[in-house]
Coordinates of C-alpha atoms in Angstrom, one line a residue:
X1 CA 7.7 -25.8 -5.0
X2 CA 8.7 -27.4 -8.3
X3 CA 5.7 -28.5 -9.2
X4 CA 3.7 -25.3 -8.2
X5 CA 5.7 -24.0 -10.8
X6 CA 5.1 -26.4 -13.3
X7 CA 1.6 -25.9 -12.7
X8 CA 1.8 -22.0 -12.7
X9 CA 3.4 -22.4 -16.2
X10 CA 0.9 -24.6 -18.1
X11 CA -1.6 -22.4 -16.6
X12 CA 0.1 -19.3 -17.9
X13 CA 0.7 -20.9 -21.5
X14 CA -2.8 -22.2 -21.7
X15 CA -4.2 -18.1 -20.9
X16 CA -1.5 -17.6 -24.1
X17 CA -3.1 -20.1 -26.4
X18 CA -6.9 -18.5 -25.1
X19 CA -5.7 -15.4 -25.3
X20 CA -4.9 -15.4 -29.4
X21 CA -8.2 -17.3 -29.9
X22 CA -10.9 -14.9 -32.1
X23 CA -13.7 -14.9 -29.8
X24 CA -11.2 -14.3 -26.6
X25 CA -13.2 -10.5 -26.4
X26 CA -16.6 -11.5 -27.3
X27 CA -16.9 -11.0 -23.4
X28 CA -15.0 -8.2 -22.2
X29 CA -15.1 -8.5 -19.0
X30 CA -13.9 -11.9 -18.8
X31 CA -10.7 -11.3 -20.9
X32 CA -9.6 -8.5 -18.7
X33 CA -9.5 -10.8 -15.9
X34 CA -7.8 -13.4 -17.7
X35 CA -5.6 -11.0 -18.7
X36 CA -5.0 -9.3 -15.6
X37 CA -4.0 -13.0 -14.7
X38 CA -1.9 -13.7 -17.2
X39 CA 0.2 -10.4 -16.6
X40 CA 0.1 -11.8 -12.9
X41 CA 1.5 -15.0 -14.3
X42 CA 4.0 -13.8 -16.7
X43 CA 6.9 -12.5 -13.9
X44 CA 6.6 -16.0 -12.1
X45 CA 7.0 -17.9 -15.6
X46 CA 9.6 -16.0 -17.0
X47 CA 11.9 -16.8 -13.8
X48 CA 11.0 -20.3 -14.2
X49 CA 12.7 -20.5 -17.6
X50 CA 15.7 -18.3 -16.5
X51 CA 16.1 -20.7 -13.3
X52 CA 15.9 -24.1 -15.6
X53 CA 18.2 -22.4 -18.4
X54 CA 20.6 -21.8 -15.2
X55 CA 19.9 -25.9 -13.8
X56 CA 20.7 -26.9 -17.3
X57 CA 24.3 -24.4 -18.0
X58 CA 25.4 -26.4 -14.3
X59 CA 24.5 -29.8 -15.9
X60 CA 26.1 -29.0 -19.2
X61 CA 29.4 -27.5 -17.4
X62 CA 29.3 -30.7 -15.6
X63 CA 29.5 -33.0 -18.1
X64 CA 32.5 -30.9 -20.0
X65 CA 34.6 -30.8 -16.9
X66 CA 35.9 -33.9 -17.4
X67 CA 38.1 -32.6 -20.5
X68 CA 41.6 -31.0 -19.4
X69 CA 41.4 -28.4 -21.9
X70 CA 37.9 -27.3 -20.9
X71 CA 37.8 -27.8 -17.1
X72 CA 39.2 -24.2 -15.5
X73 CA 36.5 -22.2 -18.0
X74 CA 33.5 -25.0 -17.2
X75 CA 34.3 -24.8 -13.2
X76 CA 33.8 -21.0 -13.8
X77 CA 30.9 -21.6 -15.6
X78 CA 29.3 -23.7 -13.0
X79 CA 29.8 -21.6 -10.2
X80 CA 27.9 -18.7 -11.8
X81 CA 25.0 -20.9 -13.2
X82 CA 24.7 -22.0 -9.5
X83 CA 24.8 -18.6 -7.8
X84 CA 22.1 -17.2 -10.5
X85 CA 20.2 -20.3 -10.0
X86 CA 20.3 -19.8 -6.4
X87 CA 19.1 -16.1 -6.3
X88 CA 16.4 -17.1 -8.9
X89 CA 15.1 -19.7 -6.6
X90 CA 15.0 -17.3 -3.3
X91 CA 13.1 -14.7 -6.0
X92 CA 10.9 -17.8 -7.0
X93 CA 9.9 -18.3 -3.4
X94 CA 9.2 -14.7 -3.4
X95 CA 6.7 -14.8 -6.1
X96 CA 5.1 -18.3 -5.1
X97 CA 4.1 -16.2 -1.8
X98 CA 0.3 -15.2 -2.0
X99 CA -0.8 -11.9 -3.0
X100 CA -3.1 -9.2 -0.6
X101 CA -5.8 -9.4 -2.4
X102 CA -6.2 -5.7 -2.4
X103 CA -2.5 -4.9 -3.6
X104 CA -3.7 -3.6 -6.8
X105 CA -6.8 -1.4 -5.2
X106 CA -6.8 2.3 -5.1
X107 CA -6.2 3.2 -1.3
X108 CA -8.7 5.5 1.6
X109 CA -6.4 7.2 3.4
X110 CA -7.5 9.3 6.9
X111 CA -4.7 11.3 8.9
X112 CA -6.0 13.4 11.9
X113 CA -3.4 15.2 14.5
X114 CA -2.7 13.7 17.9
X115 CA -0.9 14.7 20.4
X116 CA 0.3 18.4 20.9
X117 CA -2.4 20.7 19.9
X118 CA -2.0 22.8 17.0
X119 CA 1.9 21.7 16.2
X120 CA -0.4 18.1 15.5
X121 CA -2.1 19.5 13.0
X122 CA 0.6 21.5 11.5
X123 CA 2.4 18.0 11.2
X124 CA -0.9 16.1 10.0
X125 CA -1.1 19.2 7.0
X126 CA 3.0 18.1 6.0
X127 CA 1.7 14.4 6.1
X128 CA -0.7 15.3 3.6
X129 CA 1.5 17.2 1.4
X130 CA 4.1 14.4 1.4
X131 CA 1.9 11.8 0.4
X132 CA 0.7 13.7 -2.1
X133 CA 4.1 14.7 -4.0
X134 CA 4.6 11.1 -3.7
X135 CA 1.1 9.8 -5.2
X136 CA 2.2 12.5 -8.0
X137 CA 6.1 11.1 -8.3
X138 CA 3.7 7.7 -9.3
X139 CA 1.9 8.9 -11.9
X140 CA -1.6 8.3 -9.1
X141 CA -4.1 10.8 -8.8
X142 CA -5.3 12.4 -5.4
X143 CA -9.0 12.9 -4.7
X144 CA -10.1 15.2 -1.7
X145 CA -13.1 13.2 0.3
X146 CA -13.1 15.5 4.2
X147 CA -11.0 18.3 4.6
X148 CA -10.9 19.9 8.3
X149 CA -8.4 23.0 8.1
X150 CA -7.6 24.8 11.1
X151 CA -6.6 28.5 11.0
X152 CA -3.0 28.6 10.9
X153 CA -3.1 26.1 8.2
X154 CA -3.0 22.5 9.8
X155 CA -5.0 19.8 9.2
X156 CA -8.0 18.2 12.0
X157 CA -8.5 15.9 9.9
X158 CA -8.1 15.1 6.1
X159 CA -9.7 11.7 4.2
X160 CA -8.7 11.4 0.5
X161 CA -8.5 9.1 -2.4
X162 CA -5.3 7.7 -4.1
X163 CA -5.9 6.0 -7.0
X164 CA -3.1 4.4 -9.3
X165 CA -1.6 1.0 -9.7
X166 CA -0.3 -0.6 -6.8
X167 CA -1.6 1.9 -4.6
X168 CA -2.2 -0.2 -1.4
X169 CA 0.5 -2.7 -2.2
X170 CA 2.9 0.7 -1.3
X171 CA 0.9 3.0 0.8
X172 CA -0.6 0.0 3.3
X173 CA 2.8 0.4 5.5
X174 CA 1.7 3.9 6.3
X175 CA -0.8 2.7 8.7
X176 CA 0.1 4.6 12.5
X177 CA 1.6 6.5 14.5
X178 CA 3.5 9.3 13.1
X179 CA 6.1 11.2 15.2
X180 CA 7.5 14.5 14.6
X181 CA 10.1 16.5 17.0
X182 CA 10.5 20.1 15.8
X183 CA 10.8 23.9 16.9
X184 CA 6.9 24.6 15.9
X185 CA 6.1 28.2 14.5
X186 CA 3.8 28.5 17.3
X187 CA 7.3 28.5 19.6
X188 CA 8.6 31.2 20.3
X189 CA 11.1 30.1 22.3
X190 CA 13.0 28.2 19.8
X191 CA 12.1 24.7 22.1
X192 CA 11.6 21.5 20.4
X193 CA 8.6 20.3 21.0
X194 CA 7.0 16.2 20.0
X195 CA 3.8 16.0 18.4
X196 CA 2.1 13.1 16.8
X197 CA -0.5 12.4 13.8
X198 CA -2.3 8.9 13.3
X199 CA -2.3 7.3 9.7
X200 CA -4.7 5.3 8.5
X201 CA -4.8 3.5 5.0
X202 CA -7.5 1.4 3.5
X203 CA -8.5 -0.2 0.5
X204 CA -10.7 1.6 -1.9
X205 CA -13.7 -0.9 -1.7
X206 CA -17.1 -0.1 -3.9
X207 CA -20.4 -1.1 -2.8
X208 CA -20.9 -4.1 -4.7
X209 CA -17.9 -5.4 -2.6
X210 CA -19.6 -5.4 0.5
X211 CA -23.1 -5.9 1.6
X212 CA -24.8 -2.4 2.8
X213 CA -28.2 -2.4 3.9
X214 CA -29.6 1.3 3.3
X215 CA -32.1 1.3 5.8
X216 CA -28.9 1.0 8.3
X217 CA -27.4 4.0 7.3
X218 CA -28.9 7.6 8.5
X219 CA -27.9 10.8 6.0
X220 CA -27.1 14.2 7.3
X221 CA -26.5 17.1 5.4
X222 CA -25.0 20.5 6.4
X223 CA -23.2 23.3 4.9
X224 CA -19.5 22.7 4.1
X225 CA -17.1 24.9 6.0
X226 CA -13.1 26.2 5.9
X227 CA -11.0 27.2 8.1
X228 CA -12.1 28.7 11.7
X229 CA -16.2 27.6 10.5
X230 CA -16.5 30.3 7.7
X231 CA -18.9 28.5 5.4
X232 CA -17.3 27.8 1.9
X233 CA -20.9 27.0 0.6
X234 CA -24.3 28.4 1.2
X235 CA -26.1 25.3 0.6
X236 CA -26.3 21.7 2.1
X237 CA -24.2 19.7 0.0
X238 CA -21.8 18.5 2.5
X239 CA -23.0 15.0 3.7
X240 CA -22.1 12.8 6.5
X241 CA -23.0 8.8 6.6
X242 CA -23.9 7.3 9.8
X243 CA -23.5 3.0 9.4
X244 CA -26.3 2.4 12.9
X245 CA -25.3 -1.5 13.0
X246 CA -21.6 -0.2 13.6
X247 CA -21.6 3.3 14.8
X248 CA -19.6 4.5 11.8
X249 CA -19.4 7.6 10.8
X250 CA -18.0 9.2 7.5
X251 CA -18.1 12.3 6.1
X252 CA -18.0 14.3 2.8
X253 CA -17.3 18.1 1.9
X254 CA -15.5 18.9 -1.3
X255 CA -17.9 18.6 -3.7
X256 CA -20.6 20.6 -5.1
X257 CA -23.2 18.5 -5.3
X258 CA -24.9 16.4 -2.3
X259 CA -25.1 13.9 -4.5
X260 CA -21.4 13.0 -5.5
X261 CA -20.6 14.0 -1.7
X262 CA -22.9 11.0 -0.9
X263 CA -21.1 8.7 -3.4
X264 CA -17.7 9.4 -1.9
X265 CA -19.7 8.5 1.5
X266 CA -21.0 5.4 0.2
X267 CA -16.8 4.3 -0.8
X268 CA -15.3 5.3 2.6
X269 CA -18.2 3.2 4.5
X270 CA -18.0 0.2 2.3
X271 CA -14.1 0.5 2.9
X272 CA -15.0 0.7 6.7
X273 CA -17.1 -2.3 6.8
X274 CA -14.8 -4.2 4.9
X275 CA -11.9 -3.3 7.1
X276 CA -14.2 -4.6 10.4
X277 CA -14.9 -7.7 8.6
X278 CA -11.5 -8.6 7.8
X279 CA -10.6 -7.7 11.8
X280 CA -13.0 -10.5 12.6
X281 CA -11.4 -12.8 10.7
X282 CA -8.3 -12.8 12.2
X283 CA -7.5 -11.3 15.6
X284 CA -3.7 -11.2 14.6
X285 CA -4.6 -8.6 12.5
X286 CA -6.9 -6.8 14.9
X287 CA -4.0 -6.6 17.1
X288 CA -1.6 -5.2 14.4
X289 CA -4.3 -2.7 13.6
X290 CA -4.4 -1.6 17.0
X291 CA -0.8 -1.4 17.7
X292 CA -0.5 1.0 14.3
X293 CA -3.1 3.3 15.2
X294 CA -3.5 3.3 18.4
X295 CA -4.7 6.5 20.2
X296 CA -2.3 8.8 18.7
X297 CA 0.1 9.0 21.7
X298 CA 3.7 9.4 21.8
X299 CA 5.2 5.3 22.7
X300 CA 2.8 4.0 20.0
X301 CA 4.9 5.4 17.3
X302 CA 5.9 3.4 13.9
X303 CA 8.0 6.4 12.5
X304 CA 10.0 9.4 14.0
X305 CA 10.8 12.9 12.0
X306 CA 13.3 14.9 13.8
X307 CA 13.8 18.4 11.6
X308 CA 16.8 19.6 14.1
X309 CA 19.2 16.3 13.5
X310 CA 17.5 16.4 9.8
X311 CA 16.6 12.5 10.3
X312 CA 13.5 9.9 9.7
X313 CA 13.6 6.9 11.9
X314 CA 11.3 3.8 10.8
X315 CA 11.0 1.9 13.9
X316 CA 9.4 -1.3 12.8
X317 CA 12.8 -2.1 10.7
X318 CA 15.4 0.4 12.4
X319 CA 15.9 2.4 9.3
X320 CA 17.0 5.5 9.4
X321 CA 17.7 8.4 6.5
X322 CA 19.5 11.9 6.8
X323 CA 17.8 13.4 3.8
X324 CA 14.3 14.6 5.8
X325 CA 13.6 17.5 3.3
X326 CA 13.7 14.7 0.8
X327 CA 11.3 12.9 2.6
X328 CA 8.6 15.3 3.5
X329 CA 9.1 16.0 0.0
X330 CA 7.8 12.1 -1.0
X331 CA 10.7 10.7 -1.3
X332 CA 9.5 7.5 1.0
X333 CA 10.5 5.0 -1.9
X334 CA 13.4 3.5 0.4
X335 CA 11.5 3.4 3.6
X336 CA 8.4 1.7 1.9
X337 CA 11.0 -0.7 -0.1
X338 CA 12.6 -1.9 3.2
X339 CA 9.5 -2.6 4.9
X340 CA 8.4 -4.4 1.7
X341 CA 11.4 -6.8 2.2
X342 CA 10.8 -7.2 5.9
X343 CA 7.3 -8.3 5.3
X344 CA 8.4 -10.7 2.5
X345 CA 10.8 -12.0 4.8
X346 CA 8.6 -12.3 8.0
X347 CA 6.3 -14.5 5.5
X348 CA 8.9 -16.3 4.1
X349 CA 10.1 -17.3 7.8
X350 CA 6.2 -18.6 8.4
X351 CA 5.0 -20.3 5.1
X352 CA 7.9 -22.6 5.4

């Protein structure tokens, strides 16, 4: 691992040295990547130094122990330089690990209710909302793609954009099965009742980034539509991809023009294809896709939200939070943050 780092920090000064050189922008393009790299760089070097400062304070406390008057203050001295050194090596190891390639990509995500009739797509509407008070608590932007409202104001089906920073690096443990157990105000009863919604979350991918042959894809267009089929348009502008090859099918309503409907298209099928591609290449995570997803029933579930013991349960690390109103609120920071560290930890077990 040493000398990984020694090599990630020549690397990094060298993109310093380029970086202050004249003619570093005559190509724009190429500096933002070596910049992008650098910044990449730059967290990895900086604990570097701060773990060889720590290596060198144990050496130097060391070599004063052997003076009476010094020892009690340098033993002291030690023992911290050897716990920060120690904590900087297990965050070393944490930055060493490779990075998803898409971390930094905007993110595709689809939710559409599953089990339990309209109380699903009552939950699949809050599913929506809560991911989009979080994109906002981020500073990220949130871009309607397919909209499917039903008439008491749940959600068939709803495929937007979030774009921002670190959008998949966060929002790619969403993928699944979401559970909710609640008094629905369809029930008049006042009986619980357990629904589910399926969430799916992909990276943004653009055209260039995969390979699509346009005489494989058949266009439709139609007339977009709200809630209970009341057209919201009179003319075609709403447009639906179909991928022939596959047997894909994506679809666009929220804008205007047929044109820009057919764009959107275009980024949810390249995003597809991408996603099948990457399936193929490793069944381990064609299995873990599967197991996320599912088919929307009730045992295949990765989270639970119980509104009467006001509680979320994430099942895939045992975390649970009283604070639900926070939650389907955005507040998911802590769950996401766990399952962050579980991951790193899972890879940690397996890369050595």
């Amino acid at each position: 691992m040493l000398d990984k780092l020694r090599n990630v920090a020549d690397r990094y000064d060298k993109l310093c040295v380029q970086s202050q050189q004249p003619d570093f922008y005559a190509d724009p393009q190429k500096a933002a990547k070596l910049l992008r790299e650098r910044n990449d760089l730059e967290p990895i070097v900086e604990a570097y130094h701060a773990y060889n400062a720590a290596l060198q304070e144990m050496e130097d406390s060391l070599a004063l122990m052997s003076e009476p008057e010094m020892k009690e203050f340098c033993q002291e001295t030690y023992q911290q330089a050897k716990l920060k050194s120690e904590e900087l090596y297990r965050e070393l190891q944490i930055l060493l690990l490779p990075k998803d390639p898409n971390d930094e990509k905007n993110v595709i995500v689809e939710i559409r209710g599953g089990v339990g009739g309209e109380e699903s797509a009552l939950f699949a509407h809050s599913l929506f909302r809560m991911y989009s008070m979080y994109a906002a608590s981020k500073g990220w932007t949130v871009e309607l793609m397919n909209y499917n409202e039903t008439e008491l104001g749940g959600v068939k089906e709803a495929d937007f954009v979030i774009s921002g920073r670190g959008a998949y690096s966060r929002m790619k443990y969403e993928s699944g099965v979401h559970r909710v157990q609640r008094v629905p105000e369809t029930e008049s009863g006042g009986r619980v009742h357990t629904s589910t919604a399926t969430v799916a979350v992909l990276p943004e991918m653009e055209e260039v980034d995969v390979q699509i042959n346009p005489a494989d894809i058949e266009m439709q267009v139609y007339r977009a539509s709200g809630a209970g089929g009341q057209h919201v348009n009179k003319t075609s502008s709403a447009v639906r991809l179909i991928h022939k090859p596959s047997g894909i099918v994506v679809a666009c309503q929220e804008e205007r023009s047929q044109l820009q409907n057919r764009e959107k298209c275009m980024r949810m099928l390249a995003s597809k294809l991408y996603e099948i591609e990457q399936e193929k290449q490793s069944s381990e995570v064609t299995g873990l896709r599967r197991s996320q997803v599912g088919s929307g029933m009730r045992n295949e579930r990765i989270r639970t939200y119980n509104f009467p013991q006001g509680r979320v349960t994430d099942h895939r690390v045992g975390l649970t939070l009283y604070k639900i109103d926070a939650v389907m609120d955005g507040a998911i920071d802590e769950i996401i943050d766990a399952l962050a560290t579980a991951d790193q930890a899972e890879r940690l077990k397996n890369a050595q």
